[in-house]
Amino acid sequence: SRSLYEVQCESVASELHLEHLRHARPTTRVKRVPITAANKKTVAEYHRIRDRVVRYVKPEHNTNVNILRIERICNPVLDQRLYRAFDQLHKKDCFPELLIHGTRSKFAENIISNGFNIGKQGMFGAGIYFATDSSKSIQYASDNKVKTLLLCEVLLGKTLICTSAQTNLNLQTVQNQGYDSVRGRGELKRTEIKENDENTAQEYFKVLDRVGRYIRDEHNFRVEILSIEKVENPVLDRRLREVSQRMHGRSRRPELLIHGTRSRFVEQMIRDGFSYQRKGLFGQGFYFYTDSTKAARGCGRDATKCLLLCDVQLGNSMAMESADRSLNLSRVESAGFDSVYGVRGTKESGGVFNDEYVVFRTEQIAPMYLVRFREVSKCTAHIFVCSTYARS
């Protein structure tokens, strides 16, 4: 079984909380510690928790948040209960997520002392509901003036994604399907961006340039863009931000890289994220490329092909100049890295001719653009690309 001390966490608050537990004397007493910006020991934690609340206020919820007080809660009984729950999950290789629950102040004290009780019937059955957005959770904190939000470590395990209400769900029905929790998917937004639309033209040419200027002669074909869609998936975007906090290179910005795939797979990848890891020179993982024509090799023989331009959180990359097919997440992480970079121009030493990047967690990927294209002859494509750039 997994012990408390083996668990890694994805937020500064969680890390500090676990550090406190490691060095605390055995007790069952609930401890509450004020977290303030004035205290050097808690200032980092204060700003991270404040940002976690304030930055997740959505305009459509028509509310503003003024933080009055933050407390760190340490309840040894509930902490041990949480970490014992790992053994009951269908998916055990997961991390606690820091999610938000809004409640009335009089109920918060009992929750802090004794834990949650199963709540009333909701969209996904009777359960305990959490939200990513603080302004959504505030709707359930019904006190008139001072409202209470509980930021909780939640073990989601394997999550059942629901796109519409399923009020008949309960623990047994969810577990019988092989899941540990339920997630109501945030609204997926897809917008076609066009060159002749003044609202999207600048973005259109930015993506066109990213694809068109990374066509390599050695791949012996050119690309004719048919359409470009902007993808906004709040679930995958949030997952990308959160995984960044538990990576070795947590301060790095995501890179916009390219992945080619078959048309029949692309809809699920946009909706639910990447799931299929292919075997390659650097182990079994998710492969991305700088060059659009290299990525296009993954599109198969479809007449209309698909490229996904994705924000990929590489963190610290392990540079490889020769193949190592045995690489995996465990080996890469234990060496202090978060991804693998196949160095361009190392073909003679057993490496790759073009840049390759590999990540092993689907959470490190968020699709940003879907580009549909077709292959054309070099001569035709050369005229197409040049004339398009001339108009830009």
CSV table of N, CA and C in Angstrom, one decimal, residues 301-378:
chain,number,residue,atom,x,y,z
A,301,ARG,N,-3.2,7.8,-44.7
A,301,ARG,CA,-3.5,8.0,-46.1
A,301,ARG,C,-4.8,8.8,-46.3
A,302,ASP,N,-5.3,9.4,-45.2
A,302,ASP,CA,-6.5,10.2,-45.4
A,302,ASP,C,-6.3,11.3,-46.4
A,303,ALA,N,-7.3,11.5,-47.3
A,303,ALA,CA,-7.2,12.6,-48.3
A,303,ALA,C,-7.1,14.0,-47.6
A,304,THR,N,-8.0,14.2,-46.6
A,304,THR,CA,-7.9,15.4,-45.8
A,304,THR,C,-7.2,15.0,-44.5
A,305,LYS,N,-6.1,15.6,-44.2
A,305,LYS,CA,-5.2,15.2,-43.1
A,305,LYS,C,-5.4,16.3,-42.0
A,306,CYS,N,-5.0,15.9,-40.8
A,306,CYS,CA,-5.1,16.7,-39.6
A,306,CYS,C,-3.8,16.9,-38.9
A,307,LEU,N,-3.5,18.2,-38.6
A,307,LEU,CA,-2.4,18.5,-37.7
A,307,LEU,C,-3.0,19.2,-36.4
A,308,LEU,N,-2.6,18.8,-35.3
A,308,LEU,CA,-2.9,19.5,-34.0
A,308,LEU,C,-1.7,20.3,-33.5
A,309,LEU,N,-1.9,21.6,-33.4
A,309,LEU,CA,-0.9,22.4,-32.8
A,309,LEU,C,-1.2,22.5,-31.4
A,310,CYS,N,-0.3,22.1,-30.5
A,310,CYS,CA,-0.6,21.9,-29.1
A,310,CYS,C,0.3,22.7,-28.2
A,311,ASP,N,-0.2,23.2,-27.1
A,311,ASP,CA,0.7,23.7,-26.1
A,311,ASP,C,1.2,22.5,-25.3
A,312,VAL,N,2.5,22.3,-25.3
A,312,VAL,CA,3.1,21.1,-24.7
A,312,VAL,C,4.1,21.6,-23.6
A,313,GLN,N,3.8,21.2,-22.4
A,313,GLN,CA,4.7,21.6,-21.3
A,313,GLN,C,5.8,20.6,-21.2
A,314,LEU,N,7.0,21.0,-21.7
A,314,LEU,CA,8.2,20.2,-21.8
A,314,LEU,C,9.0,20.1,-20.5
A,315,GLY,N,8.9,21.2,-19.7
A,315,GLY,CA,9.7,21.3,-18.5
A,315,GLY,C,11.2,21.2,-18.8
A,316,ASN,N,11.9,20.4,-18.0
A,316,ASN,CA,13.3,20.1,-18.3
A,316,ASN,C,13.4,18.9,-19.3
A,317,SER,N,14.0,19.2,-20.4
A,317,SER,CA,14.0,18.1,-21.5
A,317,SER,C,15.4,17.4,-21.4
A,318,MET,N,15.3,16.1,-21.6
A,318,MET,CA,16.5,15.2,-21.6
A,318,MET,C,16.9,15.2,-23.1
A,319,ALA,N,18.1,15.8,-23.4
A,319,ALA,CA,18.6,15.8,-24.8
A,319,ALA,C,19.2,14.4,-25.2
A,320,MET,N,18.7,13.9,-26.3
A,320,MET,CA,19.2,12.5,-26.7
A,320,MET,C,19.7,12.6,-28.1
A,321,GLU,N,21.0,12.2,-28.3
A,321,GLU,CA,21.6,12.1,-29.6
A,321,GLU,C,21.6,10.8,-30.3
A,322,SER,N,21.1,9.8,-29.5
A,322,SER,CA,20.9,8.4,-30.1
A,322,SER,C,19.7,7.8,-29.5
A,323,ALA,N,19.1,6.8,-30.1
A,323,ALA,CA,17.9,6.2,-29.7
A,323,ALA,C,18.0,5.5,-28.4
A,324,ASP,N,17.0,5.5,-27.6
A,324,ASP,CA,16.8,4.6,-26.4
A,324,ASP,C,15.4,4.3,-26.3
A,325,ARG,N,15.0,3.1,-26.8
A,325,ARG,CA,13.6,2.8,-26.8
A,325,ARG,C,13.0,2.3,-25.5
A,326,SER,N,13.9,2.2,-24.5
A,326,SER,CA,13.5,1.8,-23.2
A,326,SER,C,13.0,3.0,-22.3
A,327,LEU,N,13.1,4.2,-22.8
A,327,LEU,CA,12.8,5.4,-21.9
A,327,LEU,C,11.3,5.3,-21.6
A,328,ASN,N,11.0,5.8,-20.4
A,328,ASN,CA,9.6,5.9,-19.9
A,328,ASN,C,9.6,7.0,-18.9
A,329,LEU,N,8.4,7.3,-18.3
A,329,LEU,CA,8.2,8.4,-17.4
A,329,LEU,C,9.1,8.2,-16.1
A,330,SER,N,9.1,7.0,-15.6
A,330,SER,CA,9.8,6.8,-14.4
A,330,SER,C,11.3,7.1,-14.6
A,331,ARG,N,11.9,6.6,-15.7
A,331,ARG,CA,13.3,6.8,-15.9
A,331,ARG,C,13.6,8.2,-16.1
A,332,VAL,N,12.8,8.9,-16.9
A,332,VAL,CA,13.0,10.3,-17.2
A,332,VAL,C,12.9,11.2,-16.0
A,333,GLU,N,11.9,10.9,-15.2
A,333,GLU,CA,11.7,11.7,-13.9
A,333,GLU,C,12.8,11.5,-12.9
A,334,SER,N,13.2,10.3,-12.8
A,334,SER,CA,14.3,10.0,-11.8
A,334,SER,C,15.6,10.6,-12.2
A,335,ALA,N,15.8,10.9,-13.5
A,335,ALA,CA,17.0,11.6,-13.9
A,335,ALA,C,16.9,13.1,-13.8
A,336,GLY,N,15.7,13.6,-13.3
A,336,GLY,CA,15.5,15.0,-13.2
A,336,GLY,C,14.9,15.7,-14.4
A,337,PHE,N,14.2,15.0,-15.2
A,337,PHE,CA,13.7,15.6,-16.4
A,337,PHE,C,12.2,15.3,-16.5
A,338,ASP,N,11.5,16.1,-17.4
A,338,ASP,CA,10.1,15.9,-17.6
A,338,ASP,C,9.7,15.5,-19.0
A,339,SER,N,10.7,15.5,-20.0
A,339,SER,CA,10.4,15.2,-21.4
A,339,SER,C,11.7,14.8,-22.0
A,340,VAL,N,11.6,14.3,-23.3
A,340,VAL,CA,12.8,13.9,-24.0
A,340,VAL,C,12.9,14.8,-25.3
A,341,TYR,N,14.0,15.2,-25.6
A,341,TYR,CA,14.3,16.0,-26.9
A,341,TYR,C,15.2,15.2,-27.7
A,342,GLY,N,14.8,14.8,-28.9
A,342,GLY,CA,15.6,14.1,-29.9
A,342,GLY,C,16.3,15.2,-30.7
A,343,VAL,N,17.6,15.4,-30.6
A,343,VAL,CA,18.4,16.5,-31.1
A,343,VAL,C,18.5,16.4,-32.6
A,344,ARG,N,18.1,17.4,-33.3
A,344,ARG,CA,18.1,17.5,-34.8
A,344,ARG,C,19.6,17.3,-35.3
A,345,GLY,N,19.7,16.5,-36.4
A,345,GLY,CA,21.0,16.4,-37.1
A,345,GLY,C,21.8,15.3,-36.5
A,346,THR,N,21.2,14.4,-35.7
A,346,THR,CA,22.0,13.3,-35.0
A,346,THR,C,21.8,11.9,-35.6
A,347,LYS,N,21.3,11.9,-36.9
A,347,LYS,CA,20.9,10.7,-37.5
A,347,LYS,C,22.1,9.7,-37.6
A,348,GLU,N,23.3,10.2,-37.9
A,348,GLU,CA,24.5,9.4,-38.1
A,348,GLU,C,24.9,8.7,-36.8
A,349,SER,N,24.6,9.3,-35.6
A,349,SER,CA,24.9,8.7,-34.3
A,349,SER,C,23.8,7.9,-33.8
A,350,GLY,N,22.7,7.6,-34.6
A,350,GLY,CA,21.6,6.8,-34.1
A,350,GLY,C,20.5,7.6,-33.6
A,351,GLY,N,20.5,8.9,-33.9
A,351,GLY,CA,19.5,9.8,-33.4
A,351,GLY,C,18.5,10.1,-34.5
A,352,VAL,N,18.1,11.4,-34.6
A,352,VAL,CA,17.1,11.8,-35.6
A,352,VAL,C,17.5,12.9,-36.5
A,353,PHE,N,16.9,13.0,-37.7
A,353,PHE,CA,17.3,14.0,-38.7
A,353,PHE,C,16.6,15.3,-38.3
A,354,ASN,N,15.3,15.3,-37.8
A,354,ASN,CA,14.5,16.4,-37.4
A,354,ASN,C,14.2,16.4,-35.9
A,355,ASP,N,13.9,17.6,-35.4
A,355,ASP,CA,13.6,17.7,-34.0
A,355,ASP,C,12.4,16.7,-33.6
A,356,GLU,N,12.6,16.0,-32.5
A,356,GLU,CA,11.4,15.3,-31.9
A,356,GLU,C,11.4,15.5,-30.4
A,357,TYR,N,10.1,15.7,-29.9
A,357,TYR,CA,9.9,15.9,-28.5
A,357,TYR,C,8.9,14.8,-28.0
A,358,VAL,N,9.2,14.2,-26.9
A,358,VAL,CA,8.4,13.2,-26.3
A,358,VAL,C,8.0,13.5,-24.9
A,359,VAL,N,6.7,13.5,-24.6
A,359,VAL,CA,6.2,13.6,-23.2
A,359,VAL,C,5.5,12.3,-22.9
A,360,PHE,N,5.4,11.9,-21.6
A,360,PHE,CA,4.8,10.7,-21.2
A,360,PHE,C,3.5,10.8,-20.4
A,361,ARG,N,3.2,12.1,-20.1
A,361,ARG,CA,1.9,12.3,-19.4
A,361,ARG,C,1.0,13.1,-20.4
A,362,THR,N,-0.3,12.6,-20.5
A,362,THR,CA,-1.3,13.3,-21.3
A,362,THR,C,-1.6,14.7,-20.7
A,363,GLU,N,-1.4,14.8,-19.4
A,363,GLU,CA,-1.7,16.1,-18.8
A,363,GLU,C,-0.8,17.3,-19.3
A,364,GLN,N,0.4,16.9,-19.9
A,364,GLN,CA,1.3,17.9,-20.4
A,364,GLN,C,0.9,18.5,-21.8
A,365,ILE,N,-0.3,18.1,-22.3
A,365,ILE,CA,-0.7,18.5,-23.6
A,365,ILE,C,-2.0,19.1,-23.6
A,366,ALA,N,-2.2,20.3,-24.3
A,366,ALA,CA,-3.5,20.9,-24.5
A,366,ALA,C,-3.6,21.4,-26.0
A,367,PRO,N,-4.4,20.7,-26.8
A,367,PRO,CA,-4.6,21.2,-28.2
A,367,PRO,C,-5.1,22.6,-28.3
A,368,MET,N,-4.5,23.4,-29.2
A,368,MET,CA,-4.8,24.8,-29.4
A,368,MET,C,-5.4,25.1,-30.8
A,369,TYR,N,-4.9,24.4,-31.8
A,369,TYR,CA,-5.4,24.6,-33.1
A,369,TYR,C,-5.5,23.3,-33.9
A,370,LEU,N,-6.6,23.1,-34.7
A,370,LEU,CA,-6.7,22.0,-35.6
A,370,LEU,C,-6.6,22.5,-37.0
A,371,VAL,N,-5.6,22.0,-37.7
A,371,VAL,CA,-5.3,22.4,-39.1
A,371,VAL,C,-5.7,21.3,-40.0
A,372,ARG,N,-6.6,21.5,-40.9
A,372,ARG,CA,-6.9,20.5,-41.9
A,372,ARG,C,-6.2,20.9,-43.2
A,373,PHE,N,-5.6,19.9,-43.9
A,373,PHE,CA,-4.8,20.2,-45.0
A,373,PHE,C,-4.8,19.0,-46.0
A,374,ARG,N,-4.3,19.2,-47.2
A,374,ARG,CA,-4.1,18.1,-48.1
A,374,ARG,C,-2.7,18.3,-48.6
A,375,GLU,N,-2.1,17.1,-49.0
A,375,GLU,CA,-0.8,17.2,-49.7
A,375,GLU,C,-0.9,17.5,-51.1
A,376,VAL,N,0.0,18.4,-51.6
A,376,VAL,CA,0.0,18.7,-53.0
A,376,VAL,C,1.5,18.6,-53.5
A,377,SER,N,1.6,18.7,-54.8
A,377,SER,CA,3.0,18.6,-55.4
A,377,SER,C,3.8,19.8,-55.0
A,378,LYS,N,5.1,19.6,-55.1
A,378,LYS,CA,6.0,20.7,-54.7
A,378,LYS,C,5.7,22.0,-55.5
